[in-house]
PDB file of C-alpha atoms in Angstrom:
ATOM      1  CA  MET A   1     -15.362  33.817-178.381  1.00 51.00           C
ATOM      2  CA  SER A   2     -18.740  33.096-179.914  1.00 58.00           C
ATOM      3  CA  ALA A   3     -20.993  31.454-177.363  1.00 68.00           C
ATOM      4  CA  ASP A   4     -24.318  29.797-178.186  1.00 88.00           C
ATOM      5  CA  ILE A   5     -26.390  32.039-175.903  1.00 91.00           C
ATOM      6  CA  GLU A   6     -29.679  30.208-176.529  1.00 91.00           C
ATOM      7  CA  LYS A   7     -28.151  26.822-175.710  1.00 93.00           C
ATOM      8  CA  ILE A   8     -26.558  28.210-172.536  1.00 96.00           C
ATOM      9  CA  LYS A   9     -29.911  29.769-171.556  1.00 96.00           C
ATOM     10  CA  SER A  10     -31.544  26.334-171.538  1.00 95.00           C
ATOM     11  CA  VAL A  11     -28.831  24.998-169.212  1.00 96.00           C
ATOM     12  CA  VAL A  12     -29.055  27.991-166.860  1.00 97.00           C
ATOM     13  CA  ALA A  13     -32.853  27.651-166.679  1.00 96.00           C
ATOM     14  CA  GLU A  14     -32.383  24.150-165.242  1.00 95.00           C
ATOM     15  CA  TYR A  15     -30.387  25.572-162.320  1.00 96.00           C
ATOM     16  CA  GLU A  16     -32.698  28.514-161.610  1.00 96.00           C
ATOM     17  CA  GLY A  17     -36.363  28.617-160.658  1.00 91.00           C
ATOM     18  CA  GLU A  18     -38.853  30.551-162.768  1.00 93.00           C
ATOM     19  CA  LYS A  19     -38.582  33.750-160.697  1.00 93.00           C
ATOM     20  CA  ARG A  20     -34.790  33.696-160.637  1.00 96.00           C
ATOM     21  CA  PHE A  21     -34.553  33.014-164.367  1.00 97.00           C
ATOM     22  CA  SER A  22     -36.976  35.897-165.021  1.00 97.00           C
ATOM     23  CA  HIS A  23     -34.546  38.129-163.096  1.00 98.00           C
ATOM     24  CA  THR A  24     -31.634  36.767-165.139  1.00 98.00           C
ATOM     25  CA  LEU A  25     -33.367  37.594-168.419  1.00 98.00           C
ATOM     26  CA  ALA A  26     -34.123  41.105-167.118  1.00 98.00           C
ATOM     27  CA  VAL A  27     -30.441  41.558-166.214  1.00 98.00           C
ATOM     28  CA  MET A  28     -29.531  40.514-169.751  1.00 98.00           C
ATOM     29  CA  ARG A  29     -31.887  43.127-171.209  1.00 98.00           C
ATOM     30  CA  GLU A  30     -30.446  45.840-168.984  1.00 98.00           C
ATOM     31  CA  ALA A  31     -26.897  44.710-169.790  1.00 98.00           C
ATOM     32  CA  GLU A  32     -27.678  44.887-173.510  1.00 98.00           C
ATOM     33  CA  TYR A  33     -28.964  48.453-173.087  1.00 98.00           C
ATOM     34  CA  ILE A  34     -25.828  49.480-171.185  1.00 98.00           C
ATOM     35  CA  SER A  35     -23.551  47.844-173.773  1.00 98.00           C
ATOM     36  CA  ARG A  36     -25.290  49.681-176.603  1.00 97.00           C
ATOM     37  CA  LYS A  37     -25.246  53.077-174.914  1.00 98.00           C
ATOM     38  CA  CYS A  38     -21.605  52.679-173.831  1.00 97.00           C
ATOM     39  CA  PHE A  39     -20.254  51.873-177.320  1.00 96.00           C
ATOM     40  CA  PHE A  40     -19.127  48.348-176.411  1.00 97.00           C
ATOM     41  CA  SER A  41     -17.697  46.365-179.311  1.00 97.00           C
ATOM     42  CA  GLU A  42     -19.682  43.366-180.548  1.00 96.00           C
ATOM     43  CA  GLU A  43     -17.260  41.028-178.760  1.00 96.00           C
ATOM     44  CA  LYS A  44     -17.477  42.995-175.493  1.00 97.00           C
ATOM     45  CA  ALA A  45     -21.272  43.178-175.688  1.00 97.00           C
ATOM     46  CA  GLU A  46     -21.447  39.394-176.112  1.00 96.00           C
ATOM     47  CA  LYS A  47     -19.290  38.909-173.022  1.00 97.00           C
ATOM     48  CA  VAL A  48     -21.515  41.257-171.015  1.00 98.00           C
ATOM     49  CA  LEU A  49     -24.621  39.298-172.075  1.00 97.00           C
ATOM     50  CA  LEU A  50     -22.948  35.992-171.251  1.00 98.00           C
ATOM     51  CA  ALA A  51     -21.857  37.161-167.785  1.00 98.00           C
ATOM     52  CA  ALA A  52     -25.366  38.524-167.159  1.00 98.00           C
ATOM     53  CA  LEU A  53     -26.848  35.165-168.175  1.00 98.00           C
ATOM     54  CA  LEU A  54     -24.509  33.192-165.902  1.00 98.00           C
ATOM     55  CA  HIS A  55     -24.246  35.549-162.917  1.00 98.00           C
ATOM     56  CA  ASP A  56     -26.772  33.756-160.647  1.00 98.00           C
ATOM     57  CA  ILE A  57     -26.257  30.174-161.804  1.00 98.00           C
ATOM     58  CA  THR A  58     -25.477  28.959-158.247  1.00 97.00           C
ATOM     59  CA  LYS A  59     -27.869  31.323-156.437  1.00 96.00           C
ATOM     60  CA  LYS A  60     -30.343  28.528-155.606  1.00 95.00           C
ATOM     61  CA  PHE A  61     -27.697  26.379-153.948  1.00 95.00           C
ATOM     62  CA  GLY A  62     -27.956  26.204-150.153  1.00 93.00           C
ATOM     63  CA  GLU A  63     -25.303  27.603-147.822  1.00 90.00           C
ATOM     64  CA  ARG A  64     -23.868  24.146-147.136  1.00 92.00           C
ATOM     65  CA  GLU A  65     -23.593  23.438-150.861  1.00 94.00           C
ATOM     66  CA  GLN A  66     -21.955  26.833-151.360  1.00 93.00           C
ATOM     67  CA  GLU A  67     -19.389  26.087-148.656  1.00 91.00           C
ATOM     68  CA  GLU A  68     -18.622  22.714-150.249  1.00 94.00           C
ATOM     69  CA  MET A  69     -18.034  24.460-153.559  1.00 95.00           C
ATOM     70  CA  PHE A  70     -15.706  26.967-151.886  1.00 94.00           C
ATOM     71  CA  ARG A  71     -13.625  24.067-150.605  1.00 93.00           C
ATOM     72  CA  LYS A  72     -13.735  22.351-153.991  1.00 95.00           C
ATOM     73  CA  TYR A  73     -12.506  25.469-155.803  1.00 95.00           C
ATOM     74  CA  GLY A  74     -10.033  26.446-153.081  1.00 94.00           C
ATOM     75  CA  ILE A  75     -11.662  29.790-152.233  1.00 89.00           C
ATOM     76  CA  ASP A  76     -11.783  31.380-148.785  1.00 84.00           C
ATOM     77  CA  VAL A  77     -15.366  31.326-147.492  1.00 79.00           C
ATOM     78  CA  PRO A  78     -16.647  34.907-147.048  1.00 76.00           C
ATOM     79  CA  ALA A  79     -18.306  36.107-143.854  1.00 66.00           C
ATOM     80  CA  SER A  80     -21.440  37.170-145.738  1.00 75.00           C
ATOM     81  CA  ALA A  81     -23.466  34.201-147.013  1.00 84.00           C
ATOM     82  CA  PRO A  82     -25.559  36.238-149.527  1.00 87.00           C
ATOM     83  CA  THR A  83     -22.409  36.965-151.560  1.00 92.00           C
ATOM     84  CA  MET A  84     -21.193  33.375-151.848  1.00 94.00           C
ATOM     85  CA  HIS A  85     -22.928  32.716-155.160  1.00 96.00           C
ATOM     86  CA  GLU A  86     -20.882  35.260-157.104  1.00 96.00           C
ATOM     87  CA  LYS A  87     -17.665  33.365-156.346  1.00 96.00           C
ATOM     88  CA  THR A  88     -19.037  29.843-156.760  1.00 97.00           C
ATOM     89  CA  GLY A  89     -20.996  30.950-159.836  1.00 98.00           C
ATOM     90  CA  ALA A  90     -17.884  32.085-161.693  1.00 98.00           C
ATOM     91  CA  HIS A  91     -16.071  28.814-161.017  1.00 98.00           C
ATOM     92  CA  PHE A  92     -19.118  26.622-161.659  1.00 98.00           C
ATOM     93  CA  ALA A  93     -19.922  28.400-164.937  1.00 98.00           C
ATOM     94  CA  ARG A  94     -16.349  27.875-166.137  1.00 98.00           C
ATOM     95  CA  GLU A  95     -16.519  24.218-165.104  1.00 97.00           C
ATOM     96  CA  LEU A  96     -19.777  23.749-167.049  1.00 97.00           C
ATOM     97  CA  PHE A  97     -18.944  25.690-170.210  1.00 96.00           C
ATOM     98  CA  GLY A  98     -15.142  25.832-170.268  1.00 96.00           C
ATOM     99  CA  ALA A  99     -12.585  28.630-170.226  1.00 96.00           C
ATOM    100  CA  GLY A 100     -13.154  29.276-173.916  1.00 95.00           C
ATOM    101  CA  VAL A 101     -16.648  30.552-173.096  1.00 96.00           C
ATOM    102  CA  VAL A 102     -16.138  31.791-169.532  1.00 97.00           C
ATOM    103  CA  ASP A 103     -12.862  33.586-170.213  1.00 97.00           C
ATOM    104  CA  GLY A 104     -11.088  35.926-167.818  1.00 98.00           C
ATOM    105  CA  GLU A 105     -13.386  38.904-168.456  1.00 98.00           C
ATOM    106  CA  VAL A 106     -16.623  36.924-168.172  1.00 98.00           C
ATOM    107  CA  PHE A 107     -15.309  35.131-165.071  1.00 98.00           C
ATOM    108  CA  SER A 108     -14.387  38.451-163.445  1.00 98.00           C
ATOM    109  CA  ALA A 109     -17.793  40.024-164.119  1.00 98.00           C
ATOM    110  CA  ILE A 110     -19.604  37.056-162.548  1.00 98.00           C
ATOM    111  CA  TYR A 111     -17.123  36.897-159.642  1.00 97.00           C
ATOM    112  CA  CYS A 112     -17.793  40.501-158.549  1.00 97.00           C
ATOM    113  CA  HIS A 113     -21.382  41.162-159.641  1.00 98.00           C
ATOM    114  CA  THR A 114     -22.683  41.500-156.051  1.00 96.00           C
ATOM    115  CA  THR A 115     -19.787  43.021-154.100  1.00 96.00           C
ATOM    116  CA  GLY A 116     -17.795  44.694-156.832  1.00 97.00           C
ATOM    117  CA  LYS A 117     -14.014  44.544-156.567  1.00 96.00           C
ATOM    118  CA  GLU A 118     -10.930  46.737-156.731  1.00 96.00           C
ATOM    119  CA  HIS A 119     -10.258  48.397-160.107  1.00 94.00           C
ATOM    120  CA  MET A 120     -13.380  47.144-161.895  1.00 97.00           C
ATOM    121  CA  SER A 121     -13.349  47.065-165.679  1.00 97.00           C
ATOM    122  CA  MET A 122     -16.169  48.561-167.758  1.00 97.00           C
ATOM    123  CA  LEU A 123     -17.432  45.025-168.381  1.00 98.00           C
ATOM    124  CA  ASP A 124     -17.435  44.316-164.615  1.00 98.00           C
ATOM    125  CA  MET A 125     -19.351  47.530-163.954  1.00 98.00           C
ATOM    126  CA  ALA A 126     -21.893  46.896-166.707  1.00 98.00           C
ATOM    127  CA  VAL A 127     -22.954  43.554-165.184  1.00 98.00           C
ATOM    128  CA  PHE A 128     -22.772  44.885-161.608  1.00 98.00           C
ATOM    129  CA  ILE A 129     -25.063  47.793-162.531  1.00 98.00           C
ATOM    130  CA  ALA A 130     -27.467  45.705-164.637  1.00 98.00           C
ATOM    131  CA  ASP A 131     -28.027  43.321-161.719  1.00 98.00           C
ATOM    132  CA  TYR A 132     -29.087  46.268-159.530  1.00 98.00           C
ATOM    133  CA  THR A 133     -31.102  48.303-162.041  1.00 98.00           C
ATOM    134  CA  GLU A 134     -32.966  45.629-164.026  1.00 98.00           C
ATOM    135  CA  GLU A 135     -36.667  46.356-164.524  1.00 97.00           C
ATOM    136  CA  THR A 136     -38.118  43.734-162.151  1.00 96.00           C
ATOM    137  CA  ARG A 137     -36.362  45.270-159.126  1.00 96.00           C
ATOM    138  CA  LYS A 138     -39.103  47.137-157.246  1.00 93.00           C
ATOM    139  CA  HIS A 139     -37.118  48.550-154.312  1.00 93.00           C
ATOM    140  CA  ALA A 140     -37.153  52.363-154.364  1.00 96.00           C
ATOM    141  CA  ALA A 141     -33.342  52.606-154.430  1.00 96.00           C
ATOM    142  CA  CYS A 142     -33.194  50.298-157.458  1.00 97.00           C
ATOM    143  CA  ARG A 143     -35.904  52.202-159.317  1.00 97.00           C
ATOM    144  CA  GLU A 144     -34.235  55.535-158.618  1.00 98.00           C
ATOM    145  CA  MET A 145     -30.857  54.226-159.743  1.00 98.00           C
ATOM    146  CA  ARG A 146     -32.366  52.778-162.917  1.00 98.00           C
ATOM    147  CA  GLU A 147     -33.928  56.146-163.763  1.00 98.00           C
ATOM    148  CA  TYR A 148     -30.646  57.921-163.034  1.00 98.00           C
ATOM    149  CA  LEU A 149     -28.642  55.421-165.116  1.00 98.00           C
ATOM    150  CA  HIS A 150     -30.935  55.711-168.128  1.00 98.00           C
ATOM    151  CA  LYS A 151     -30.969  59.496-167.946  1.00 98.00           C
ATOM    152  CA  GLU A 152     -27.160  59.609-167.845  1.00 98.00           C
ATOM    153  CA  CYS A 153     -26.805  56.974-170.578  1.00 98.00           C
ATOM    154  CA  GLU A 154     -28.808  59.122-172.960  1.00 96.00           C
ATOM    155  CA  LYS A 155     -26.100  61.811-172.660  1.00 96.00           C
ATOM    156  CA  ILE A 156     -23.170  59.525-173.517  1.00 97.00           C
ATOM    157  CA  ASP A 157     -21.385  60.544-176.709  1.00 95.00           C
ATOM    158  CA  CYS A 158     -17.987  58.826-176.423  1.00 94.00           C
ATOM    159  CA  GLU A 159     -16.214  55.954-174.657  1.00 92.00           C
ATOM    160  CA  GLN A 160     -14.665  58.278-172.068  1.00 93.00           C
ATOM    161  CA  ALA A 161     -18.102  59.599-171.131  1.00 96.00           C
ATOM    162  CA  ALA A 162     -19.380  56.014-170.943  1.00 97.00           C
ATOM    163  CA  GLU A 163     -16.697  55.014-168.458  1.00 96.00           C
ATOM    164  CA  SER A 164     -17.446  58.095-166.371  1.00 96.00           C
ATOM    165  CA  VAL A 165     -21.148  57.196-166.190  1.00 98.00           C
ATOM    166  CA  LEU A 166     -20.431  53.568-165.300  1.00 98.00           C
ATOM    167  CA  ARG A 167     -18.038  54.597-162.527  1.00 97.00           C
ATOM    168  CA  ASP A 168     -20.481  57.153-161.165  1.00 97.00           C
ATOM    169  CA  VAL A 169     -23.388  54.686-161.074  1.00 98.00           C
ATOM    170  CA  THR A 170     -21.237  51.873-159.641  1.00 98.00           C
ATOM    171  CA  LEU A 171     -20.058  54.128-156.815  1.00 97.00           C
ATOM    172  CA  ARG A 172     -23.641  55.189-156.074  1.00 97.00           C
ATOM    173  CA  ILE A 173     -24.816  51.568-155.940  1.00 98.00           C
ATOM    174  CA  ILE A 174     -21.975  50.542-153.617  1.00 98.00           C
ATOM    175  CA  GLY A 175     -22.799  53.532-151.407  1.00 97.00           C
ATOM    176  CA  ASN A 176     -26.488  52.555-151.314  1.00 97.00           C
ATOM    177  CA  THR A 177     -25.546  48.985-150.435  1.00 96.00           C
ATOM    178  CA  LEU A 178     -23.227  50.030-147.615  1.00 97.00           C
ATOM    179  CA  CYS A 179     -25.839  52.396-146.154  1.00 96.00           C
ATOM    180  CA  TYR A 180     -28.496  49.676-146.285  1.00 95.00           C
ATOM    181  CA  LEU A 181     -26.296  47.049-144.627  1.00 95.00           C
ATOM    182  CA  LEU A 182     -25.233  49.479-141.893  1.00 96.00           C
ATOM    183  CA  ARG A 183     -28.819  50.576-141.275  1.00 96.00           C
ATOM    184  CA  GLU A 184     -30.023  46.958-141.081  1.00 95.00           C
ATOM    185  CA  LYS A 185     -27.017  45.940-138.932  1.00 95.00           C
ATOM    186  CA  GLN A 186     -26.040  43.236-141.411  1.00 93.00           C
ATOM    187  CA  GLN A 187     -22.616  41.840-142.195  1.00 91.00           C
ATOM    188  CA  ILE A 188     -20.646  43.658-144.878  1.00 93.00           C
ATOM    189  CA  ASP A 189     -18.548  41.597-147.251  1.00 92.00           C
ATOM    190  CA  ILE A 190     -14.970  42.867-147.251  1.00 92.00           C
ATOM    191  CA  GLY A 191     -15.143  42.879-151.053  1.00 93.00           C
ATOM    192  CA  THR A 192     -17.761  45.638-150.921  1.00 95.00           C
ATOM    193  CA  VAL A 193     -15.559  47.744-148.643  1.00 96.00           C
ATOM    194  CA  ARG A 194     -12.565  47.232-150.907  1.00 95.00           C
ATOM    195  CA  SER A 195     -14.653  48.169-153.931  1.00 96.00           C
ATOM    196  CA  TRP A 196     -15.753  51.419-152.280  1.00 97.00           C
ATOM    197  CA  ASN A 197     -12.199  52.326-151.233  1.00 96.00           C
ATOM    198  CA  SER A 198     -10.850  51.524-154.681  1.00 95.00           C
ATOM    199  CA  MET A 199     -13.480  53.674-156.408  1.00 94.00           C
ATOM    200  CA  ILE A 200     -12.771  56.592-154.052  1.00 93.00           C
ATOM    201  CA  LEU A 201      -9.010  56.275-154.548  1.00 91.00           C
ATOM    202  CA  ASP A 202      -9.444  56.132-158.319  1.00 84.00           C
ATOM    203  CA  LEU A 203     -11.516  59.307-158.162  1.00 80.00           C
ATOM    204  CA  GLY A 204      -8.751  60.935-156.135  1.00 73.00           C
ATOM    205  CA  VAL A 205      -6.134  60.007-158.715  1.00 53.00           C
ATOM    206  CA  THR A 206      -8.359  61.362-161.484  1.00 46.00           C
ATOM    207  CA  SER A 207      -8.950  64.659-159.682  1.00 42.00           C
ATOM    208  CA  GLU A 208      -5.191  65.291-159.324  1.00 41.00           C
ATOM    209  CA  ARG A 209      -4.537  65.093-163.051  1.00 36.00           C
TER     210      ARG A 209
END
């Protein structure tokens, strides 16, 4: 895969307002930093950048439009409206740019960038984390997680250490998200719960070895 990132940027900008596109570019910068620190191959790093660029392509669509897209793509509508765009975005991006550009790994990273999912890959985690820790996020939890991520990334010296850092930060972000949603008495997408349980179970398996 060798996508024309600049050409795709111009298309994405048409679907996102100025503020949203500014966020998207910040996610790309954070994703590039993570890819570099985590020893991603050139091919993997390109996929991370592409998923970061496309992750919010349907974010501006209204709830009714999102629901129509769920029916179009044959997806079950989630209970939590704020997470709809990750699912529709993956399908819409593939429809726009084709499976040769939005392959299985890119699709997966877009599809779970808000809720996470069970058994996330390093590419999935890189985009998930970048969306939360990018520099324009001003919420205290995001700033603290960005500082923690960058501190830990500076210690990475091998791929195994990189995966450990990504899993640690992903788990912390999911935990922050769950605590926030519980505190605010908001709906919790089942995907977020499954992501948390999967991460905890994976840690349990690791600790027994």
